[in-house]
Each structure stands twice: as C-alpha cells, then as structure tokens.
Amino acid sequence: MFIILVYDVGEKRVGKVLKICRKYLNWVQNSVLEGEISDAGFKKLKLELKRAINDQEDSVIFYILRTTKYSSRETMGIKKGGDEMII
Amino acid sequence: MFIILVYDVGEKRVGKVLKICRKYLNWVQNSVLEGEISDAGFKKLKLELKRAINDQEDSVIFYILRTTKYSSRETMGIKKGGDEMII
C-alpha cells in the first residue's frame, strides 16, 4: 500500500518523529512523508510513533491508498522532496 | 475528485494561502487540507494559489484521488480538523 503521512507534533518531538518516519517513508515536504509500505512495516511504524508522540497534543494522519492507480500528484512551486515519489 | 493539499510556504504568505485553500477544502491539520472538489474548482484553486505563492521558495503538493474507494485515513493522537472528513 501507498501511505501519505502528515504530522503536527510538539517541537520537542519533531526530530524523533521525523527520524522514525524516515526509516519507512520518503520525506517530501515539511511534516509530510510518503511511500510504499508493507502491512508489517505500517504496523511497526505506528507502534514506534505511538511511543514517540504525546497523544494529548500531537496529531499524525495516515492517508492509506491500497492502489495508486486512481491517484496522482501535482506540485506547485519548488519540489522539496527527493525523486523517489512514485504516484 | 478528492484532494489532499499540503503546503510549505513562507511565513508572510501562510495566512493568504490558508484563506484561499479554506474556500475550497477542509482544514485538517497544520498545512494540510482535504476535500471533494470539482475540476472547475480545482482549476480556480490552483490559479489563486499560483498568484499567492512565491514559486522560488514555497511548495504546494496536491494528492488527487479520482475515487476514495481504495483509500482510507487513520489518525493518531488528537484530531485537529473538523468532522467533514469523508474518506
């Protein structure tokens, strides 16, 4: 599956959250990562993030696309992320 | 179509960009909006954003889902956006 992850977390936790996410997904923009991930990988990512964030203050949203066949992406302005983007 | 919009723009332009986006989409999290939009609406949104951002500094990414049938969303931590979310 393809995941788009967006996070809005407290400044003290941003470094740790980004480090965890980068193990599984590609950074594309401030607080946004994306990429293909297996079910097992997604479970591990969520487990690690659960421990890292503060449930009362932070917010992480996962958009899960079971196929990228019906989706595409457009960028306006500069492209910040790498070229691994595949949808 | 369903759009997920993420933006990373200079502080001076954030207010204006958010104001434009909120005319068309639902705010869900810092720098993230989503929602159903028509082709015509999407064209107008892009036109307005094109005028508002600085092409050399700012980045806006549109994830375009022609159907939400194969996608879903999970939230971890607090839910910041409203309840209009429909995928």
PDB file of C-alpha atoms in Angstrom:
ATOM      1  CA  MET A   1       0.000   0.000   0.000  1.00  0.00           C
ATOM      2  CA  PHE A   2       0.992   3.633  -0.502  1.00  0.00           C
ATOM      3  CA  ILE A   3       0.942   5.936   2.520  1.00  0.00           C
ATOM      4  CA  ILE A   4       0.870   9.724   2.814  1.00  0.00           C
ATOM      5  CA  LEU A   5       1.784  10.676   6.372  1.00  0.00           C
ATOM      6  CA  VAL A   6       1.290  14.201   7.727  1.00  0.00           C
ATOM      7  CA  TYR A   7       2.217  15.135  11.264  1.00  0.00           C
ATOM      8  CA  ASP A   8       1.732  18.125  13.529  1.00  0.00           C
ATOM      9  CA  VAL A   9       3.718  17.454  16.695  1.00  0.00           C
ATOM     10  CA  GLY A  10       5.282  19.462  19.507  1.00  0.00           C
ATOM     11  CA  GLU A  11       8.670  20.990  18.719  1.00  0.00           C
ATOM     12  CA  LYS A  12      10.446  18.793  21.308  1.00  0.00           C
ATOM     13  CA  ARG A  13       9.270  15.630  19.492  1.00  0.00           C
ATOM     14  CA  VAL A  14       9.637  16.657  15.818  1.00  0.00           C
ATOM     15  CA  GLY A  15      13.200  15.345  15.491  1.00  0.00           C
ATOM     16  CA  LYS A  16      12.350  11.951  16.903  1.00  0.00           C
ATOM     17  CA  VAL A  17       9.128  11.603  14.897  1.00  0.00           C
ATOM     18  CA  LEU A  18      10.869  12.553  11.648  1.00  0.00           C
ATOM     19  CA  LYS A  19      13.701  10.086  12.340  1.00  0.00           C
ATOM     20  CA  ILE A  20      11.185   7.251  12.848  1.00  0.00           C
ATOM     21  CA  CYS A  21       9.160   8.157   9.744  1.00  0.00           C
ATOM     22  CA  ARG A  22      12.250   8.379   7.529  1.00  0.00           C
ATOM     23  CA  LYS A  23      13.033   4.741   8.269  1.00  0.00           C
ATOM     24  CA  TYR A  24       9.861   3.761   6.428  1.00  0.00           C
ATOM     25  CA  LEU A  25       8.854   6.614   4.105  1.00  0.00           C
ATOM     26  CA  ASN A  26      10.300   9.362   1.883  1.00  0.00           C
ATOM     27  CA  TRP A  27      10.353  12.952   3.082  1.00  0.00           C
ATOM     28  CA  VAL A  28       8.565  15.197   0.581  1.00  0.00           C
ATOM     29  CA  GLN A  29       7.895  18.409   2.425  1.00  0.00           C
ATOM     30  CA  ASN A  30       7.809  19.897   5.910  1.00  0.00           C
ATOM     31  CA  SER A  31       5.810  17.409   8.055  1.00  0.00           C
ATOM     32  CA  VAL A  32       4.869  15.262   5.038  1.00  0.00           C
ATOM     33  CA  LEU A  33       6.248  11.863   4.041  1.00  0.00           C
ATOM     34  CA  GLU A  34       5.035   9.297   1.583  1.00  0.00           C
ATOM     35  CA  GLY A  35       5.892   5.909   0.116  1.00  0.00           C
ATOM     36  CA  GLU A  36       5.093   2.254  -0.399  1.00  0.00           C
ATOM     37  CA  ILE A  37       4.962   0.238   2.798  1.00  0.00           C
ATOM     38  CA  SER A  38       4.029  -3.324   3.717  1.00  0.00           C
ATOM     39  CA  ASP A  39       1.342  -4.173   6.284  1.00  0.00           C
ATOM     40  CA  ALA A  40       4.050  -5.319   8.671  1.00  0.00           C
ATOM     41  CA  GLY A  41       6.063  -2.140   8.116  1.00  0.00           C
ATOM     42  CA  PHE A  42       2.997   0.024   8.674  1.00  0.00           C
ATOM     43  CA  LYS A  43       2.291  -1.773  11.984  1.00  0.00           C
ATOM     44  CA  LYS A  44       5.878  -1.225  13.147  1.00  0.00           C
ATOM     45  CA  LEU A  45       5.796   2.454  12.084  1.00  0.00           C
ATOM     46  CA  LYS A  46       2.573   3.055  14.041  1.00  0.00           C
ATOM     47  CA  LEU A  47       3.941   1.276  17.106  1.00  0.00           C
ATOM     48  CA  GLU A  48       7.087   3.397  17.127  1.00  0.00           C
ATOM     49  CA  LEU A  49       5.152   6.610  16.536  1.00  0.00           C
ATOM     50  CA  LYS A  50       2.658   5.753  19.278  1.00  0.00           C
ATOM     51  CA  ARG A  51       5.567   5.657  21.758  1.00  0.00           C
ATOM     52  CA  ALA A  52       7.139   8.847  20.423  1.00  0.00           C
ATOM     53  CA  ILE A  53       4.177  11.235  20.294  1.00  0.00           C
ATOM     54  CA  ASN A  54       2.140  12.884  23.025  1.00  0.00           C
ATOM     55  CA  ASP A  55      -1.409  11.656  22.453  1.00  0.00           C
ATOM     56  CA  GLN A  56      -2.907  14.762  24.056  1.00  0.00           C
ATOM     57  CA  GLU A  57      -1.010  17.321  21.962  1.00  0.00           C
ATOM     58  CA  ASP A  58       0.224  15.752  18.754  1.00  0.00           C
ATOM     59  CA  SER A  59      -1.577  14.697  15.583  1.00  0.00           C
ATOM     60  CA  VAL A  60      -0.493  12.221  12.920  1.00  0.00           C
ATOM     61  CA  ILE A  61      -2.702  11.439   9.912  1.00  0.00           C
ATOM     62  CA  PHE A  62      -2.110   8.468   7.595  1.00  0.00           C
ATOM     63  CA  TYR A  63      -3.762   8.504   4.174  1.00  0.00           C
ATOM     64  CA  ILE A  64      -3.725   4.897   3.023  1.00  0.00           C
ATOM     65  CA  LEU A  65      -4.012   4.195  -0.694  1.00  0.00           C
ATOM     66  CA  ARG A  66      -4.403   0.492  -1.402  1.00  0.00           C
ATOM     67  CA  THR A  67      -3.579   1.262  -5.014  1.00  0.00           C
ATOM     68  CA  THR A  68      -2.119   4.341  -6.631  1.00  0.00           C
ATOM     69  CA  LYS A  69      -3.947   3.544  -9.875  1.00  0.00           C
ATOM     70  CA  TYR A  70      -6.632   6.160  -9.213  1.00  0.00           C
ATOM     71  CA  SER A  71      -4.402   8.831  -7.750  1.00  0.00           C
ATOM     72  CA  SER A  72      -1.788  11.277  -8.915  1.00  0.00           C
ATOM     73  CA  ARG A  73       0.221  14.126  -7.517  1.00  0.00           C
ATOM     74  CA  GLU A  74       0.868  17.672  -8.686  1.00  0.00           C
ATOM     75  CA  THR A  75       3.422  20.062  -7.262  1.00  0.00           C
ATOM     76  CA  MET A  76       3.297  23.863  -7.379  1.00  0.00           C
ATOM     77  CA  GLY A  77       6.393  25.962  -6.600  1.00  0.00           C
ATOM     78  CA  ILE A  78       9.608  24.251  -5.630  1.00  0.00           C
ATOM     79  CA  LYS A  79       9.946  20.499  -5.177  1.00  0.00           C
ATOM     80  CA  LYS A  80      11.420  19.868  -1.735  1.00  0.00           C
ATOM     81  CA  GLY A  81      11.427  16.081  -1.558  1.00  0.00           C
ATOM     82  CA  GLY A  82      13.595  13.625  -3.409  1.00  0.00           C
ATOM     83  CA  ASP A  83      12.722  11.824  -6.619  1.00  0.00           C
ATOM     84  CA  GLU A  84      11.523   8.604  -5.081  1.00  0.00           C
ATOM     85  CA  MET A  85       7.939   9.765  -5.404  1.00  0.00           C
ATOM     86  CA  ILE A  86       6.068   7.207  -7.472  1.00  0.00           C
ATOM     87  CA  ILE A  87       2.426   8.196  -7.708  1.00  0.00           C
TER      88      ILE A  87
ATOM     89  CA  MET B   1     -12.305  14.108  -7.106  1.00  0.00           C
ATOM     90  CA  PHE B   2     -10.869  14.121  -3.590  1.00  0.00           C
ATOM     91  CA  ILE B   3      -7.828  16.285  -2.910  1.00  0.00           C
ATOM     92  CA  ILE B   4      -5.264  16.245  -0.117  1.00  0.00           C
ATOM     93  CA  LEU B   5      -3.342  19.517  -0.186  1.00  0.00           C
ATOM     94  CA  VAL B   6      -0.144  20.055   1.802  1.00  0.00           C
ATOM     95  CA  TYR B   7       1.733  23.320   1.733  1.00  0.00           C
ATOM     96  CA  ASP B   8       5.056  24.605   2.998  1.00  0.00           C
ATOM     97  CA  VAL B   9       5.128  28.349   2.370  1.00  0.00           C
ATOM     98  CA  GLY B  10       6.934  31.378   3.736  1.00  0.00           C
ATOM     99  CA  GLU B  11       5.517  32.806   6.955  1.00  0.00           C
ATOM    100  CA  LYS B  12       4.444  36.062   5.234  1.00  0.00           C
ATOM    101  CA  ARG B  13       2.209  34.112   2.843  1.00  0.00           C
ATOM    102  CA  VAL B  14       0.729  31.429   5.142  1.00  0.00           C
ATOM    103  CA  GLY B  15      -2.331  33.491   6.080  1.00  0.00           C
ATOM    104  CA  LYS B  16      -3.233  34.259   2.495  1.00  0.00           C
ATOM    105  CA  VAL B  17      -2.618  30.688   1.281  1.00  0.00           C
ATOM    106  CA  LEU B  18      -4.719  29.212   4.094  1.00  0.00           C
ATOM    107  CA  LYS B  19      -7.533  31.661   3.391  1.00  0.00           C
ATOM    108  CA  ILE B  20      -7.607  30.648  -0.290  1.00  0.00           C
ATOM    109  CA  CYS B  21      -7.472  26.914   0.478  1.00  0.00           C
ATOM    110  CA  ARG B  22     -10.271  27.118   3.044  1.00  0.00           C
ATOM    111  CA  LYS B  23     -12.636  28.406   0.355  1.00  0.00           C
ATOM    112  CA  TYR B  24     -12.354  25.052  -1.382  1.00  0.00           C
ATOM    113  CA  LEU B  25     -11.177  22.434   1.146  1.00  0.00           C
ATOM    114  CA  ASN B  26     -11.444  21.457   4.834  1.00  0.00           C
ATOM    115  CA  TRP B  27      -8.591  22.207   7.191  1.00  0.00           C
ATOM    116  CA  VAL B  28      -7.440  19.013   8.926  1.00  0.00           C
ATOM    117  CA  GLN B  29      -4.087  19.824  10.385  1.00  0.00           C
ATOM    118  CA  ASN B  30      -1.293  22.394  10.243  1.00  0.00           C
ATOM    119  CA  SER B  31      -0.594  22.948   6.500  1.00  0.00           C
ATOM    120  CA  VAL B  32      -2.948  20.148   5.448  1.00  0.00           C
ATOM    121  CA  LEU B  33      -6.406  20.450   3.881  1.00  0.00           C
ATOM    122  CA  GLU B  34      -8.582  17.915   2.141  1.00  0.00           C
ATOM    123  CA  GLY B  35     -11.962  17.513   0.495  1.00  0.00           C
ATOM    124  CA  GLU B  36     -14.050  16.855  -2.580  1.00  0.00           C
ATOM    125  CA  ILE B  37     -13.601  19.375  -5.352  1.00  0.00           C
ATOM    126  CA  SER B  38     -14.812  19.713  -8.935  1.00  0.00           C
ATOM    127  CA  ASP B  39     -12.471  20.069 -11.923  1.00  0.00           C
ATOM    128  CA  ALA B  40     -13.516  23.701 -12.244  1.00  0.00           C
ATOM    129  CA  GLY B  41     -12.977  24.320  -8.521  1.00  0.00           C
ATOM    130  CA  PHE B  42      -9.555  22.715  -8.653  1.00  0.00           C
ATOM    131  CA  LYS B  43      -8.548  24.949 -11.597  1.00  0.00           C
ATOM    132  CA  LYS B  44      -9.685  28.070  -9.728  1.00  0.00           C
ATOM    133  CA  LEU B  45      -7.889  26.973  -6.539  1.00  0.00           C
ATOM    134  CA  LYS B  46      -4.627  26.434  -8.433  1.00  0.00           C
ATOM    135  CA  LEU B  47      -4.943  29.783 -10.212  1.00  0.00           C
ATOM    136  CA  GLU B  48      -5.435  31.646  -6.938  1.00  0.00           C
ATOM    137  CA  LEU B  49      -2.601  29.780  -5.243  1.00  0.00           C
ATOM    138  CA  LYS B  50      -0.276  30.382  -8.186  1.00  0.00           C
ATOM    139  CA  ARG B  51      -0.730  34.143  -7.645  1.00  0.00           C
ATOM    140  CA  ALA B  52      -0.344  33.903  -3.862  1.00  0.00           C
ATOM    141  CA  ILE B  53       2.827  31.796  -3.505  1.00  0.00           C
ATOM    142  CA  ASN B  54       6.451  32.552  -4.274  1.00  0.00           C
ATOM    143  CA  ASP B  55       7.437  29.954  -6.856  1.00  0.00           C
ATOM    144  CA  GLN B  56      11.085  30.060  -5.803  1.00  0.00           C
ATOM    145  CA  GLU B  57      10.514  29.480  -2.072  1.00  0.00           C
ATOM    146  CA  ASP B  58       7.153  27.842  -1.499  1.00  0.00           C
ATOM    147  CA  SER B  59       5.906  24.310  -2.112  1.00  0.00           C
ATOM    148  CA  VAL B  60       2.334  23.080  -2.524  1.00  0.00           C
ATOM    149  CA  ILE B  61       1.569  19.413  -3.198  1.00  0.00           C
ATOM    150  CA  PHE B  62      -1.828  18.151  -4.373  1.00  0.00           C
ATOM    151  CA  TYR B  63      -2.622  14.456  -3.966  1.00  0.00           C
ATOM    152  CA  ILE B  64      -5.505  13.818  -6.333  1.00  0.00           C
ATOM    153  CA  LEU B  65      -7.719  10.796  -5.685  1.00  0.00           C
ATOM    154  CA  ARG B  66     -10.180  10.220  -8.527  1.00  0.00           C
ATOM    155  CA  THR B  67     -12.039   7.882  -6.180  1.00  0.00           C
ATOM    156  CA  THR B  68     -11.796   7.368  -2.458  1.00  0.00           C
ATOM    157  CA  LYS B  69     -12.923   3.740  -2.863  1.00  0.00           C
ATOM    158  CA  TYR B  70      -9.375   2.416  -2.456  1.00  0.00           C
ATOM    159  CA  SER B  71      -8.230   4.788   0.243  1.00  0.00           C
ATOM    160  CA  SER B  72      -8.811   5.374   3.922  1.00  0.00           C
ATOM    161  CA  ARG B  73      -7.465   7.566   6.678  1.00  0.00           C
ATOM    162  CA  GLU B  74      -6.222   6.847  10.172  1.00  0.00           C
ATOM    163  CA  THR B  75      -5.480   9.401  12.844  1.00  0.00           C
ATOM    164  CA  MET B  76      -3.081   9.005  15.784  1.00  0.00           C
ATOM    165  CA  GLY B  77      -3.157  11.416  18.727  1.00  0.00           C
ATOM    166  CA  ILE B  78      -5.597  14.302  18.706  1.00  0.00           C
ATOM    167  CA  LYS B  79      -7.913  15.092  15.825  1.00  0.00           C
ATOM    168  CA  LYS B  80      -7.367  18.734  14.849  1.00  0.00           C
ATOM    169  CA  GLY B  81      -9.659  19.108  11.857  1.00  0.00           C
ATOM    170  CA  GLY B  82     -13.429  19.171  11.741  1.00  0.00           C
ATOM    171  CA  ASP B  83     -15.720  16.241  11.043  1.00  0.00           C
ATOM    172  CA  GLU B  84     -16.243  16.897   7.359  1.00  0.00           C
ATOM    173  CA  MET B  85     -13.583  14.321   6.536  1.00  0.00           C
ATOM    174  CA  ILE B  86     -15.196  11.700   4.322  1.00  0.00           C
ATOM    175  CA  ILE B  87     -12.595   9.152   3.302  1.00  0.00           C
TER     176      ILE B  87
END
